[in-house]
Amino acid sequence: MSMIEIRNVTKRYGAATVVDKVSMSVEKGSITVIVGTSGSGKSTLMRMINRLVPITEGEIFVGGQNVMDVEVTELRRRIGYAIQGHGLFPHRTVAQNIATVPQLLDWDSTRISRRVEELLGLFNLDPATFADKYPHQLSGGQQQRVGVARALAAEPELLLMDEPFGALDPVIRGKAQDDLLAIQKQFGTTIVLVTHDMDEAFHLGNQIAVMSQGRLLQCSTPEKILTEPADPFVQQLTGTSDRALKLMSLLPLQESMEPAKSGLAYALPQSLSLRDALAEMIWQGVDEAAVQDGEKAPVGSISMTRLLELGRKACN
Ligand code: ADP
Ligand code: MG
């Protein structure tokens, strides 16, 4: 069932058409990533979903309801929204920031504090340390996580995120992405996320929407975007030289293992992608590694030769 249906939506500012007849749908419980160059209409398209930007033409349905038929305050409470630069209230503590929407919804105080603690825990922020701090006392990465926690506080069915990790350095960014994936899995939240980082798009997206000059060029699975680009611009955006590595990042090691062997000095978890397995093996300087399950029991092995073969096969 789809959580969002966008039908022929257009946004014009005066004579300028900044979103041009876009149609797409977003499945419940999935992550859709919108990518494209700066000024291509990504933020505008996203902001029409929660009516921060009025729609010029076309229709948007959320949970089967036309957004124009829902009261705007009601719509925004149902839809979480997280933006770059977090937008935390500077004079409210971390706990008070996260509690913003639940308070508007009149949740009782026990339920609110339970939810705040749960979210802080999920984002690896120890409640005893962080609940009573003010935003300026946190690092950029911590502020960003509080921003996302706040957007998730009232258990929204839908979360819109506009370049939420844009300001973070690559290591913290990867960590924030993994946290988001874990939380999305746990709550089954539907997410639409805007980014200009293609690696982020491939890491997070079940579906990738590519925009250029207000038009939606393609909206498909990451695999299809790589292997069947609908437009030269899509092909250019996904790069050509590292296409093999991108494809390998979508393939689970678990499904490509060779039989287990004894005597291998180095082991990899089966949850890795082929790309991460390759990176680990280059870094560790090994030609062959054991593969383990979550309990560290051996379940297979993988060789460099096999990885390269799989990489080549993925490109054909
Ligand atoms: P993106 O998020 O992809 O970088 P935006 O959706 O922010 O792009 O903007 C798309 C285009 O719409 C840009 O050319 C931008 O200048 C224009 N635009 C955005 N908001 C307004 C506005 N309020 N008035 C006029 N033009 C706008
Ligand atoms: Mg934008």
Short mmCIF file of C-alpha atoms in Angstrom, two decimals, residues 19-236:
data_model
loop_
_atom_site.label_atom_id
_atom_site.label_comp_id
_atom_site.label_asym_id
_atom_site.label_seq_id
_atom_site.Cartn_x
_atom_site.Cartn_y
_atom_site.Cartn_z
CA VAL A 19 8.44 21.39 -10.04
CA ASP A 20 7.03 20.15 -13.33
CA LYS A 21 4.23 17.53 -13.45
CA VAL A 22 5.84 15.12 -11.02
CA SER A 23 4.11 11.82 -10.26
CA MET A 24 5.46 9.18 -7.92
CA SER A 25 4.40 6.91 -5.11
CA VAL A 26 6.08 5.90 -1.88
CA GLU A 27 5.37 2.52 -0.31
CA LYS A 28 4.49 2.31 3.36
CA GLY A 29 7.53 1.44 5.47
CA SER A 30 10.06 2.25 2.74
CA ILE A 31 12.78 4.87 2.30
CA THR A 32 12.65 7.06 -0.80
CA VAL A 33 15.64 9.28 -1.47
CA ILE A 34 15.30 12.31 -3.74
CA VAL A 35 18.55 13.31 -5.46
CA GLY A 36 19.45 15.91 -8.05
CA THR A 37 21.51 19.03 -8.56
CA SER A 38 21.02 22.15 -6.50
CA GLY A 39 17.88 24.07 -7.49
CA SER A 40 16.25 21.05 -9.19
CA GLY A 41 13.14 21.31 -6.99
CA LYS A 42 13.85 18.60 -4.40
CA SER A 43 13.02 20.66 -1.31
CA THR A 44 10.01 22.25 -2.99
CA LEU A 45 8.58 18.84 -3.91
CA MET A 46 9.11 17.56 -0.37
CA ARG A 47 7.62 20.67 1.24
CA MET A 48 4.44 20.33 -0.79
CA ILE A 49 3.83 16.98 0.97
CA ASN A 50 3.35 18.67 4.37
CA ARG A 51 1.98 21.85 2.77
CA LEU A 52 4.87 24.08 3.80
CA VAL A 53 4.74 25.08 0.12
CA PRO A 54 1.33 25.45 -1.60
CA ILE A 55 0.73 23.15 -4.58
CA THR A 56 0.07 25.01 -7.85
CA GLU A 57 -1.41 22.05 -9.75
CA GLY A 58 -1.91 18.35 -9.12
CA GLU A 59 -2.67 16.34 -6.00
CA ILE A 60 -0.82 14.72 -3.13
CA PHE A 61 -2.30 11.94 -1.00
CA VAL A 62 -0.85 10.86 2.35
CA GLY A 63 -2.26 7.66 3.82
CA GLY A 64 -5.00 7.78 1.18
CA GLN A 65 -6.12 11.32 2.12
CA ASN A 66 -5.73 14.35 -0.11
CA VAL A 67 -3.44 16.67 1.88
CA MET A 68 -5.72 19.59 0.98
CA ASP A 69 -8.55 17.88 2.90
CA VAL A 70 -6.51 17.63 6.13
CA GLU A 71 -6.13 20.56 8.48
CA VAL A 72 -2.60 21.85 8.17
CA THR A 73 -1.71 21.57 11.88
CA GLU A 74 -3.08 18.03 11.97
CA LEU A 75 -1.06 17.14 8.85
CA ARG A 76 2.21 18.49 10.29
CA ARG A 77 1.71 16.58 13.52
CA ARG A 78 1.31 13.37 11.57
CA ILE A 79 4.34 14.07 9.42
CA GLY A 80 7.76 14.46 11.05
CA TYR A 81 10.09 16.97 9.42
CA ALA A 82 13.84 17.20 9.95
CA ILE A 83 16.05 19.73 8.23
CA GLN A 84 19.74 20.41 7.94
CA GLY A 85 20.98 22.63 10.73
CA HIS A 86 18.49 20.78 12.99
CA GLY A 87 16.41 23.88 13.97
CA LEU A 88 16.46 22.98 17.68
CA PHE A 89 15.01 25.51 20.12
CA PRO A 90 18.09 27.03 21.80
CA HIS A 91 16.43 27.80 25.14
CA ARG A 92 14.87 24.38 25.60
CA THR A 93 16.77 21.37 26.88
CA VAL A 94 17.31 18.28 24.75
CA ALA A 95 14.42 16.53 26.53
CA GLN A 96 12.12 19.54 26.07
CA ASN A 97 13.06 19.79 22.41
CA ILE A 98 12.21 16.15 21.80
CA ALA A 99 8.97 16.52 23.78
CA THR A 100 7.68 19.42 21.62
CA VAL A 101 5.09 17.59 19.52
CA PRO A 102 3.99 15.05 22.18
CA GLN A 103 3.26 18.06 24.43
CA LEU A 104 1.19 19.69 21.70
CA LEU A 105 -0.70 16.41 21.45
CA ASP A 106 -1.31 16.41 25.23
CA TRP A 107 0.43 13.15 25.95
CA ASP A 108 0.67 12.53 29.71
CA SER A 109 4.04 13.30 31.26
CA THR A 110 5.01 9.67 31.98
CA ARG A 111 4.42 8.74 28.37
CA ILE A 112 6.46 11.74 27.23
CA SER A 113 9.44 10.99 29.47
CA ARG A 114 9.37 7.33 28.45
CA ARG A 115 9.41 8.32 24.79
CA VAL A 116 12.22 10.84 25.30
CA GLU A 117 14.35 8.22 27.08
CA GLU A 118 13.64 5.63 24.43
CA LEU A 119 14.66 7.97 21.60
CA LEU A 120 17.81 9.19 23.35
CA GLY A 121 18.79 5.56 23.88
CA LEU A 122 18.13 4.68 20.25
CA PHE A 123 20.34 7.54 19.10
CA ASN A 124 23.11 6.52 21.49
CA LEU A 125 22.71 9.59 23.66
CA ASP A 126 22.76 8.57 27.33
CA PRO A 127 19.64 10.17 28.90
CA ALA A 128 21.44 10.88 32.21
CA THR A 129 24.08 12.87 30.36
CA PHE A 130 22.06 14.55 27.63
CA ALA A 131 18.42 15.05 28.65
CA ASP A 132 19.04 18.31 30.54
CA LYS A 133 21.71 19.78 28.26
CA TYR A 134 21.00 22.72 25.96
CA PRO A 135 21.64 22.49 22.21
CA HIS A 136 24.77 24.71 22.34
CA GLN A 137 26.37 22.21 24.75
CA LEU A 138 26.23 19.44 22.12
CA SER A 139 28.46 18.66 19.15
CA GLY A 140 27.07 19.13 15.63
CA GLY A 141 26.50 15.40 15.26
CA GLN A 142 24.67 15.19 18.59
CA GLN A 143 22.47 18.17 17.68
CA GLN A 144 21.61 16.53 14.40
CA ARG A 145 20.57 13.31 16.16
CA VAL A 146 18.40 15.27 18.60
CA GLY A 147 16.77 16.97 15.59
CA VAL A 148 15.90 13.60 14.08
CA ALA A 149 14.75 12.27 17.47
CA ARG A 150 12.47 15.28 17.82
CA ALA A 151 10.97 14.66 14.38
CA LEU A 152 10.27 11.04 15.41
CA ALA A 153 8.92 11.84 18.88
CA ALA A 154 5.19 11.58 18.19
CA GLU A 155 5.67 8.35 16.20
CA PRO A 156 4.83 9.91 12.86
CA GLU A 157 3.75 7.52 10.12
CA LEU A 158 5.85 9.58 7.74
CA LEU A 159 9.16 11.36 8.18
CA LEU A 160 10.41 14.00 5.72
CA MET A 161 14.13 14.77 5.92
CA ASP A 162 15.79 17.56 3.94
CA GLU A 163 19.55 16.94 3.77
CA PRO A 164 19.49 15.92 7.43
CA PHE A 165 23.14 14.84 7.57
CA GLY A 166 24.53 17.45 5.19
CA ALA A 167 26.57 19.26 7.81
CA LEU A 168 28.21 16.16 9.29
CA ASP A 169 31.69 14.87 8.54
CA PRO A 170 31.84 11.54 6.69
CA VAL A 171 32.46 9.25 9.68
CA ILE A 172 29.70 10.72 11.85
CA ARG A 173 27.48 10.86 8.81
CA GLY A 174 27.85 7.12 8.21
CA LYS A 175 27.02 6.49 11.85
CA ALA A 176 23.95 8.74 11.66
CA GLN A 177 22.77 6.89 8.53
CA ASP A 178 23.12 3.53 10.26
CA ASP A 179 21.21 4.81 13.31
CA LEU A 180 18.45 6.02 11.01
CA LEU A 181 18.24 2.66 9.23
CA ALA A 182 18.02 0.78 12.55
CA ILE A 183 15.30 3.08 13.84
CA GLN A 184 13.38 2.97 10.57
CA LYS A 185 13.41 -0.82 10.77
CA GLN A 186 12.24 -0.83 14.36
CA PHE A 187 9.31 1.58 13.88
CA GLY A 188 8.53 0.82 10.24
CA THR A 189 8.44 4.58 9.55
CA THR A 190 8.05 5.68 5.95
CA ILE A 191 10.84 8.10 5.08
CA VAL A 192 11.38 10.56 2.24
CA LEU A 193 14.87 12.03 2.36
CA VAL A 194 16.51 14.66 0.17
CA THR A 195 20.26 14.51 -0.38
CA HIS A 196 22.83 15.55 -2.96
CA ASP A 197 25.13 12.73 -1.86
CA MET A 198 24.74 9.72 -4.17
CA ASP A 199 26.49 7.39 -1.73
CA GLU A 200 23.96 8.36 0.90
CA ALA A 201 21.16 7.72 -1.59
CA PHE A 202 22.42 4.21 -2.34
CA HIS A 203 23.09 3.45 1.31
CA LEU A 204 19.61 4.43 2.47
CA GLY A 205 17.16 4.23 -0.42
CA ASN A 206 14.73 1.43 -1.27
CA GLN A 207 13.76 3.80 -4.06
CA ILE A 208 15.70 6.67 -5.62
CA ALA A 209 14.00 9.63 -7.32
CA VAL A 210 16.25 11.66 -9.62
CA MET A 211 15.25 15.27 -10.31
CA SER A 212 16.60 17.77 -12.77
CA GLN A 213 15.19 21.23 -13.52
CA GLY A 214 11.90 20.47 -11.81
CA ARG A 215 11.31 17.22 -13.64
CA LEU A 216 11.42 13.72 -12.21
CA LEU A 217 13.71 11.83 -14.58
CA GLN A 218 13.49 8.43 -12.94
CA CYS A 219 12.09 6.87 -9.81
CA SER A 220 13.18 3.26 -9.31
CA THR A 221 15.14 0.87 -7.16
CA PRO A 222 18.86 1.60 -6.72
CA GLU A 223 19.65 -1.43 -8.89
CA LYS A 224 17.53 -0.13 -11.79
CA ILE A 225 18.95 3.39 -11.46
CA LEU A 226 22.42 1.89 -11.94
CA THR A 227 21.71 -0.74 -14.53
CA GLU A 228 18.88 0.87 -16.51
CA PRO A 229 19.34 4.66 -16.24
CA ALA A 230 16.34 6.31 -17.95
CA ASP A 231 18.27 9.36 -19.04
CA PRO A 232 21.90 10.38 -19.72
CA PHE A 233 21.69 12.72 -16.73
CA VAL A 234 20.82 9.80 -14.44
CA GLN A 235 23.76 7.85 -15.80
CA GLN A 236 26.06 10.81 -15.28
#
